[in-house]
PDB file of N, CA and C in Angstrom:
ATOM      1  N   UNK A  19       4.356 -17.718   3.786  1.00 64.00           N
ATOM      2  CA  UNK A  19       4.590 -16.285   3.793  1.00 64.00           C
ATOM      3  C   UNK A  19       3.934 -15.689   5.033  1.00 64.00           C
ATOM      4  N   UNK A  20       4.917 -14.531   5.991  1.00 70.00           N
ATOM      5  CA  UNK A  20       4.301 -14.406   6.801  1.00 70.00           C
ATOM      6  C   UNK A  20       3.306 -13.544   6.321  1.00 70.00           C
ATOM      7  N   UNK A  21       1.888 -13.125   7.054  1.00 74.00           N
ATOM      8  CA  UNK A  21       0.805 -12.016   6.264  1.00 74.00           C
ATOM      9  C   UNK A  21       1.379 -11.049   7.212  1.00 74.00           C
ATOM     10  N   UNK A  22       1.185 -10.036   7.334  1.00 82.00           N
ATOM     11  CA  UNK A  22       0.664  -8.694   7.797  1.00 82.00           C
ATOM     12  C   UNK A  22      -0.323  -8.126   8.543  1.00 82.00           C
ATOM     13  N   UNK A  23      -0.868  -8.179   9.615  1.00 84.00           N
ATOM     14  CA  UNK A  23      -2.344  -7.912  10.235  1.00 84.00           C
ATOM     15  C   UNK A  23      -2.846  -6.775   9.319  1.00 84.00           C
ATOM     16  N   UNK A  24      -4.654  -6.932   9.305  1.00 87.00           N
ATOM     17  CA  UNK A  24      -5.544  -6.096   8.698  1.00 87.00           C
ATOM     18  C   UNK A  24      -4.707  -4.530   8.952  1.00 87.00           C
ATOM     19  N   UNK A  25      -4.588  -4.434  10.418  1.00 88.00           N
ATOM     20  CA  UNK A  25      -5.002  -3.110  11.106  1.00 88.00           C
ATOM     21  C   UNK A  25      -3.630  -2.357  10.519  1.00 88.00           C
ATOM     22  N   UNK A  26      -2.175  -3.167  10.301  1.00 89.00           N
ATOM     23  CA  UNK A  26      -0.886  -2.087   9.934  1.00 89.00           C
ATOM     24  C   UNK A  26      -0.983  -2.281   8.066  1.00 89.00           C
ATOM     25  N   UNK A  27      -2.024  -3.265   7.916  1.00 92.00           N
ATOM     26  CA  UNK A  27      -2.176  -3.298   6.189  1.00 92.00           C
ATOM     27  C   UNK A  27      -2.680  -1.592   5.553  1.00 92.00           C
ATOM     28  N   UNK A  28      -3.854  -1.593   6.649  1.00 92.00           N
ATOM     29  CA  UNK A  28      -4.968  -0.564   6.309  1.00 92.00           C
ATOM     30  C   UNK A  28      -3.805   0.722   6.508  1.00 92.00           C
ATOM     31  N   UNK A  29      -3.386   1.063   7.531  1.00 94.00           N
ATOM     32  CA  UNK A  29      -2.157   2.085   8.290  1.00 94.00           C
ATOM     33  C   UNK A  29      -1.497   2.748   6.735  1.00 94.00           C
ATOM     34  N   UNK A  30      -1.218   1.296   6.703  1.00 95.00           N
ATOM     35  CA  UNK A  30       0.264   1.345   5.353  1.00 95.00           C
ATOM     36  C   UNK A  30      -0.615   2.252   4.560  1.00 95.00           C
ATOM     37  N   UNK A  31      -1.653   1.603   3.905  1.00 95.00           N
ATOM     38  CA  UNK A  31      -2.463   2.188   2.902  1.00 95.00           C
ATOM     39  C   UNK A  31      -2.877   3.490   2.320  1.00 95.00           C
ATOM     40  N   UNK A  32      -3.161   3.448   4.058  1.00 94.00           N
ATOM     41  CA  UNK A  32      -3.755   5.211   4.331  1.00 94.00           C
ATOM     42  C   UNK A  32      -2.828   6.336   3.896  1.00 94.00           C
ATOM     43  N   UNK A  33      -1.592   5.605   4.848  1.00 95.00           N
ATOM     44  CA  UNK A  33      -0.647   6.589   4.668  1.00 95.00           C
ATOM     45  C   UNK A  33       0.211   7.139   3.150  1.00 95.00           C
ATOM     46  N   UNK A  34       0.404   5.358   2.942  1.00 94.00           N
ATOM     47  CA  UNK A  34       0.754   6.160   1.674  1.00 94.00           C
ATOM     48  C   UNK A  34      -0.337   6.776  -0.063  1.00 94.00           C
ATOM     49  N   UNK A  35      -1.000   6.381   0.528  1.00 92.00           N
ATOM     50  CA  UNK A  35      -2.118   6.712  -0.660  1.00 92.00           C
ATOM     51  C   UNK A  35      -2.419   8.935   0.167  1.00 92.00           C
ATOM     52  N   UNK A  36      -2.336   8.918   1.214  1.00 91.00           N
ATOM     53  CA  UNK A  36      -2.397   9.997   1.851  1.00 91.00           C
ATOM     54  C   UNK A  36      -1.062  10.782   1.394  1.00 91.00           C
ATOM     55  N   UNK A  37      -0.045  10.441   0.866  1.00 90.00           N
ATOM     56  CA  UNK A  37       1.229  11.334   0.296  1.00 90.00           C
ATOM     57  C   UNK A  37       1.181  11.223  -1.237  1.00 90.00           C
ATOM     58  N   UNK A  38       0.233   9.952  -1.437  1.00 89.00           N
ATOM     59  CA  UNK A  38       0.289  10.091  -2.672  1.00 89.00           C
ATOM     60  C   UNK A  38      -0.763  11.297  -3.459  1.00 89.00           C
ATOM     61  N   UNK A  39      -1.685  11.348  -2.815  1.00 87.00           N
ATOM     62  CA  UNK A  39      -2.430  12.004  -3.526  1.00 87.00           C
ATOM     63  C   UNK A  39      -2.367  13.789  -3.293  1.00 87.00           C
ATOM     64  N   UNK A  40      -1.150  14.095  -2.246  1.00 83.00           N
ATOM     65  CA  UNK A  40      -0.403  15.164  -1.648  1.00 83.00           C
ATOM     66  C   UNK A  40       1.102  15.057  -3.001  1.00 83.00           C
ATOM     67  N   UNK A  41       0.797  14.381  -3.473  1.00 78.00           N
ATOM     68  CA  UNK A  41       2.348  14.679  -4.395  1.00 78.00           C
ATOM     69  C   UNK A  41       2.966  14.624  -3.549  1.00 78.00           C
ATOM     70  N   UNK A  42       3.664  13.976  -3.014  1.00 69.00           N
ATOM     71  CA  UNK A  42       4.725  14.117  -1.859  1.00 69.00           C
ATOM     72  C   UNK A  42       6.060  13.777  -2.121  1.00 69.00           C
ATOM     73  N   UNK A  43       5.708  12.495  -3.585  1.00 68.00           N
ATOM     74  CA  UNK A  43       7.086  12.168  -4.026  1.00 68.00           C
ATOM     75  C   UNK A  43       7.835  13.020  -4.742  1.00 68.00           C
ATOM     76  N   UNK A  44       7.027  14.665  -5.006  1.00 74.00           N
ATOM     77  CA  UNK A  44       7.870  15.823  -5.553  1.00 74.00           C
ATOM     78  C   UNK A  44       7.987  16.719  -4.324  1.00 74.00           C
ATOM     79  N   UNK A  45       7.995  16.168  -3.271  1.00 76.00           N
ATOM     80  CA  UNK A  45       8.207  16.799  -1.996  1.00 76.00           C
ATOM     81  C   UNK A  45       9.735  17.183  -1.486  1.00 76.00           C
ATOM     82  N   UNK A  46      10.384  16.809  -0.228  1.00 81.00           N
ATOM     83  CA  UNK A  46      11.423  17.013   0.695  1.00 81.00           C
ATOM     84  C   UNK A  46      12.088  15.433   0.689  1.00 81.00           C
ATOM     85  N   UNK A  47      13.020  15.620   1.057  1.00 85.00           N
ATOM     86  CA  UNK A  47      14.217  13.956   0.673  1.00 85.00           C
ATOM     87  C   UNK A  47      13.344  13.139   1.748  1.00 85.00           C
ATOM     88  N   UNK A  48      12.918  13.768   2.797  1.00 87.00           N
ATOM     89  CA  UNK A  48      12.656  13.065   3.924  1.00 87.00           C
ATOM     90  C   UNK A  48      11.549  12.040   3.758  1.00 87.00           C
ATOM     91  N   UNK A  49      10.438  12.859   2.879  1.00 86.00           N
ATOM     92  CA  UNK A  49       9.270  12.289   2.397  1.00 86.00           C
ATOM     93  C   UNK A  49       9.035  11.616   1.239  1.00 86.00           C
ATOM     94  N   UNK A  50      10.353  11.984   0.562  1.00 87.00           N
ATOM     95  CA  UNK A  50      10.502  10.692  -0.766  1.00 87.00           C
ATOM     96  C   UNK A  50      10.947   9.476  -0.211  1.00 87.00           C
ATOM     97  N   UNK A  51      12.007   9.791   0.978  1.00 91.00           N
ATOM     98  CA  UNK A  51      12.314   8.486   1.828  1.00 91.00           C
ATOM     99  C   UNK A  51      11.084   7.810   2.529  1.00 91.00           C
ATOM    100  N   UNK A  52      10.119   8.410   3.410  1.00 93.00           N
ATOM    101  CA  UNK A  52       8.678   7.816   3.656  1.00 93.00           C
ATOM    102  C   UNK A  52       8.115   7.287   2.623  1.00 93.00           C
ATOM    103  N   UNK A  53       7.972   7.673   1.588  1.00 92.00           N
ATOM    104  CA  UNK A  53       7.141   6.959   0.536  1.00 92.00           C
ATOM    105  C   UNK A  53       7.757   5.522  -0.175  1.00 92.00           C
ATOM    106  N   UNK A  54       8.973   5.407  -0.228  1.00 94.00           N
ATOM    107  CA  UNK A  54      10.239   4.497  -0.336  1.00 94.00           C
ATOM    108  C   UNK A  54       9.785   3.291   0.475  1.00 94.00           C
ATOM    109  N   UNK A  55      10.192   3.999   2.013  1.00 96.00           N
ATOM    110  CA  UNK A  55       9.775   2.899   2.787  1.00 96.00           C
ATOM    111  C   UNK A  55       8.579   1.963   3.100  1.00 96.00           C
ATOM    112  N   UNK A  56       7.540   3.238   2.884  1.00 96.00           N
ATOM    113  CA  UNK A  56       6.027   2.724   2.900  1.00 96.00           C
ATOM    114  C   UNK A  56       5.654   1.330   1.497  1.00 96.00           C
ATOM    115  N   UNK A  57       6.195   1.790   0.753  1.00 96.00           N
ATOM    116  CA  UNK A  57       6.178   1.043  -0.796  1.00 96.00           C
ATOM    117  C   UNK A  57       6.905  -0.205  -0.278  1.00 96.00           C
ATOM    118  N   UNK A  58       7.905  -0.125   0.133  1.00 97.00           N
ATOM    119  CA  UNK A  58       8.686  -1.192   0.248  1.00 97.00           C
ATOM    120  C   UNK A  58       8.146  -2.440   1.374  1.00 97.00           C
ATOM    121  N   UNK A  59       7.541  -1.795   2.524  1.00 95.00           N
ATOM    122  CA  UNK A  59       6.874  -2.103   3.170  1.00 95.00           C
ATOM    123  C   UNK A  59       5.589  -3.029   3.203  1.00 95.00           C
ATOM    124  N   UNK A  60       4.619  -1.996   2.389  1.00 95.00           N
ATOM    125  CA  UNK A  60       3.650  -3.022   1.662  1.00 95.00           C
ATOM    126  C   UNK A  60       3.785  -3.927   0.499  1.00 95.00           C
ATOM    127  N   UNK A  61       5.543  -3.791  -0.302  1.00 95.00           N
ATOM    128  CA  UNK A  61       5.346  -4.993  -1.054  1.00 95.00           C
ATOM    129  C   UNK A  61       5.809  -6.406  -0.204  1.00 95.00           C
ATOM    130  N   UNK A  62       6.778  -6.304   0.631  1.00 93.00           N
ATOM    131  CA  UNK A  62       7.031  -7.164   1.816  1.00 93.00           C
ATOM    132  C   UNK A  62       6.348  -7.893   2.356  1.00 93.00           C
ATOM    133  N   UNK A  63       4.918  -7.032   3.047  1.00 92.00           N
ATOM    134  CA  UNK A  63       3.692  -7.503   4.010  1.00 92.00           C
ATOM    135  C   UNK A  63       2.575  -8.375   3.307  1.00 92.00           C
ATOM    136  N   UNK A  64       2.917  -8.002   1.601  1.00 92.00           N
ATOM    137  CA  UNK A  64       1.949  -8.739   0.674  1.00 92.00           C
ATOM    138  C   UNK A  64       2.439  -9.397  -0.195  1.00 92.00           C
ATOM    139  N   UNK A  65       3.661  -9.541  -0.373  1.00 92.00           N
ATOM    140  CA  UNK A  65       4.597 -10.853  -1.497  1.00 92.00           C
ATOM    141  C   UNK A  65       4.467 -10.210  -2.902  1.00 92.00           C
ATOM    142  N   UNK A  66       4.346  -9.068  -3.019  1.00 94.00           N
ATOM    143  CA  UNK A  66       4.731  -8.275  -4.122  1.00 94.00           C
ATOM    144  C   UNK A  66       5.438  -7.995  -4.224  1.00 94.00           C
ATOM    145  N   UNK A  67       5.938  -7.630  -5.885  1.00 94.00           N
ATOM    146  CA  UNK A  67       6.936  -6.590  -6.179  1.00 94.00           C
ATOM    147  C   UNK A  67       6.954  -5.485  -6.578  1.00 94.00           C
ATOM    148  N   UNK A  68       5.684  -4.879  -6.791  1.00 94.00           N
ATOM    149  CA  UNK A  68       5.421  -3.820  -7.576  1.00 94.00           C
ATOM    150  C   UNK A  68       4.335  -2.938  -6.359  1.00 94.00           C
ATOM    151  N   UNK A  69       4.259  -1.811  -6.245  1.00 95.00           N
ATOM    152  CA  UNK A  69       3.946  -0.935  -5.306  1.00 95.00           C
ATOM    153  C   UNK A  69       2.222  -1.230  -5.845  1.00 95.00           C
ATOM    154  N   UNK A  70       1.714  -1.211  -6.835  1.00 94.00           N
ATOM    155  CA  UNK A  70       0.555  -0.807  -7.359  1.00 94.00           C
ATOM    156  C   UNK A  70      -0.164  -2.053  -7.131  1.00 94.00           C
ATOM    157  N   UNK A  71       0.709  -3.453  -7.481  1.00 95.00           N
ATOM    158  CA  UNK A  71      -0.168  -4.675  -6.742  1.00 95.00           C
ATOM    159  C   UNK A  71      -0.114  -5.049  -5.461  1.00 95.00           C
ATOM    160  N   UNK A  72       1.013  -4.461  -4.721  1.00 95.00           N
ATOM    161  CA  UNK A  72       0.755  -4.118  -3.445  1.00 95.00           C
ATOM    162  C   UNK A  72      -0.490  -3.563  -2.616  1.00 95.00           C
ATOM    163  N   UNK A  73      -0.764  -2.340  -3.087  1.00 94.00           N
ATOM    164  CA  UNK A  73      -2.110  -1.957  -3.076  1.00 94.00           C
ATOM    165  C   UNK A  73      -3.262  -2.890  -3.007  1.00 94.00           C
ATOM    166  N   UNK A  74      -3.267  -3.443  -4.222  1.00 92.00           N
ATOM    167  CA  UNK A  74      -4.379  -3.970  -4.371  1.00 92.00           C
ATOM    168  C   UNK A  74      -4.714  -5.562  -3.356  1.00 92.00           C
ATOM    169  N   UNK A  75      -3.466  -5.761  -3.431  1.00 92.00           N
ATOM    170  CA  UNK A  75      -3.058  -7.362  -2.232  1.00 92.00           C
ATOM    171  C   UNK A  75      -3.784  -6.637  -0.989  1.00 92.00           C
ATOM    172  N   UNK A  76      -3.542  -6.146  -0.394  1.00 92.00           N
ATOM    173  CA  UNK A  76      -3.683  -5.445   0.909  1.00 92.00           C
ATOM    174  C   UNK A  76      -5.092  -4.982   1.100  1.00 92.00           C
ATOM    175  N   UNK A  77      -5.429  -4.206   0.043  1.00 90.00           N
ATOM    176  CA  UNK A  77      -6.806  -3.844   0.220  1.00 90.00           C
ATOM    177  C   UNK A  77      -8.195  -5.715  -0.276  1.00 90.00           C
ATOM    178  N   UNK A  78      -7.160  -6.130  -0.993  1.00 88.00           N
ATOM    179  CA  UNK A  78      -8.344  -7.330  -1.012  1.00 88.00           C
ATOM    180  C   UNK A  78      -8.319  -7.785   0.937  1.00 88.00           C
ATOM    181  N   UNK A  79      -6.911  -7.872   0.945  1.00 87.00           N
ATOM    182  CA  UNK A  79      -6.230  -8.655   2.743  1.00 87.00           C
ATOM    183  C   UNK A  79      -7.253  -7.563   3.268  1.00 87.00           C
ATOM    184  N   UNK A  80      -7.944  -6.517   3.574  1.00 83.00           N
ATOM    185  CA  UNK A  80      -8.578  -6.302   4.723  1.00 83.00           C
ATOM    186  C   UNK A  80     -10.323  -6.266   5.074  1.00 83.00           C
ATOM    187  N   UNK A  81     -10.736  -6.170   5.622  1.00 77.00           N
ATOM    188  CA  UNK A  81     -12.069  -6.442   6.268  1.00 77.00           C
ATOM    189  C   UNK A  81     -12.883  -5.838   5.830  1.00 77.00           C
ATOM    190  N   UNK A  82     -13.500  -6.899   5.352  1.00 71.00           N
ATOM    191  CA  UNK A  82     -14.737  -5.940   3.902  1.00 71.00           C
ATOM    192  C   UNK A  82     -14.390  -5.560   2.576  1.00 71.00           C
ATOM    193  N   UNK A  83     -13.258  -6.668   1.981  1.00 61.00           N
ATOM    194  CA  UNK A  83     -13.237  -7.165   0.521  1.00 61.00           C
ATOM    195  C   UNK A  83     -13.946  -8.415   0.263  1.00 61.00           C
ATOM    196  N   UNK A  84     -13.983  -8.348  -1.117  1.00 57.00           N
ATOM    197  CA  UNK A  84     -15.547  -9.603  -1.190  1.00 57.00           C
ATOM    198  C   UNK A  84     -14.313 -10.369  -2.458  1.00 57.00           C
ATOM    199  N   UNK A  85     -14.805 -11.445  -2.762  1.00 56.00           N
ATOM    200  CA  UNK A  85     -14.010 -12.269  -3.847  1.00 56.00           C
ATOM    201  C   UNK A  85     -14.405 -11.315  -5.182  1.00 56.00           C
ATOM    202  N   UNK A  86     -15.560 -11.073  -5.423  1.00 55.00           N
ATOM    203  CA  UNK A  86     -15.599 -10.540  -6.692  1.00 55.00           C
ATOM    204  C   UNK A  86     -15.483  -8.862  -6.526  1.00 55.00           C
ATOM    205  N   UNK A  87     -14.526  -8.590  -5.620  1.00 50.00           N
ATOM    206  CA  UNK A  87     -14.236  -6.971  -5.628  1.00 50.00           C
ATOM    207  C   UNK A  87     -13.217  -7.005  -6.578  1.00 50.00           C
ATOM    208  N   UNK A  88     -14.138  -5.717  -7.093  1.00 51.00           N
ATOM    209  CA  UNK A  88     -13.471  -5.463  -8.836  1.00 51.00           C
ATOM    210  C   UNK A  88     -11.689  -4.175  -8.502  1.00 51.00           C
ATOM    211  N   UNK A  89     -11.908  -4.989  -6.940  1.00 52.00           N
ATOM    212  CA  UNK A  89     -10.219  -3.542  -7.084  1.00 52.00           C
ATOM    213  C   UNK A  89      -9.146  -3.750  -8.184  1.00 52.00           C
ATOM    214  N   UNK A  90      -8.919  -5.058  -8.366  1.00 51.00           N
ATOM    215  CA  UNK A  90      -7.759  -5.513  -9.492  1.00 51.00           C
ATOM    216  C   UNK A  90      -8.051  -4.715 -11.144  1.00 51.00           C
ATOM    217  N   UNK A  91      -8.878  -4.174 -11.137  1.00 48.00           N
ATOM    218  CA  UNK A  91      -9.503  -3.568 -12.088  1.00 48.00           C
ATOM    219  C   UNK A  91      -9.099  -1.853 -12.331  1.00 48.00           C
ATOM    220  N   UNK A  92      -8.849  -1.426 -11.050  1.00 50.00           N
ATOM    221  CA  UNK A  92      -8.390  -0.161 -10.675  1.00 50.00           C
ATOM    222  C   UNK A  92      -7.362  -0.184 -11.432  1.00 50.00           C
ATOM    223  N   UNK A  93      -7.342   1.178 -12.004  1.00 45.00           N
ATOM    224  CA  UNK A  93      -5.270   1.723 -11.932  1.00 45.00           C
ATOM    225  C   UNK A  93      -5.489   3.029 -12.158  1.00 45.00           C
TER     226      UNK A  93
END
């Protein structure tokens, strides 16, 4: 599987956790389409299928996750 570099993992992240927490997916077509793509994006870059373990793939994938980081624990 190809990976994804840290630096467009973190990008992805930002961004969409940055519309997410903007409600954005009750936003403009344009920005339900950004959030679409972003989702789709990070399940791609991390061999997921689901947007939410996407997340969590990505954030273990970058610099300064530890094995026993309790992110999988999040929801």
């Amino acid at each position: 599987m190809l990976m994804a570099h840290p630096v467009v993992l973190s990008k992805l992240v930002e961004e969409y956790e940055a519309l997410s927490l903007l409600n954005a997916e009750d936003g403009g077509h344009e920005v339900r389409i950004r959030m679409e793509d972003l989702a789709y994006t990070l399940c791609i870059s991390t061999g997921t299928r689901d947007v939410d373990a996407a997340l969590i793939a990505a954030r273990y994938r970058l610099p300064g996750a530890r094995p026993e980081d309790d992110s999988v624990l999040m929801a």
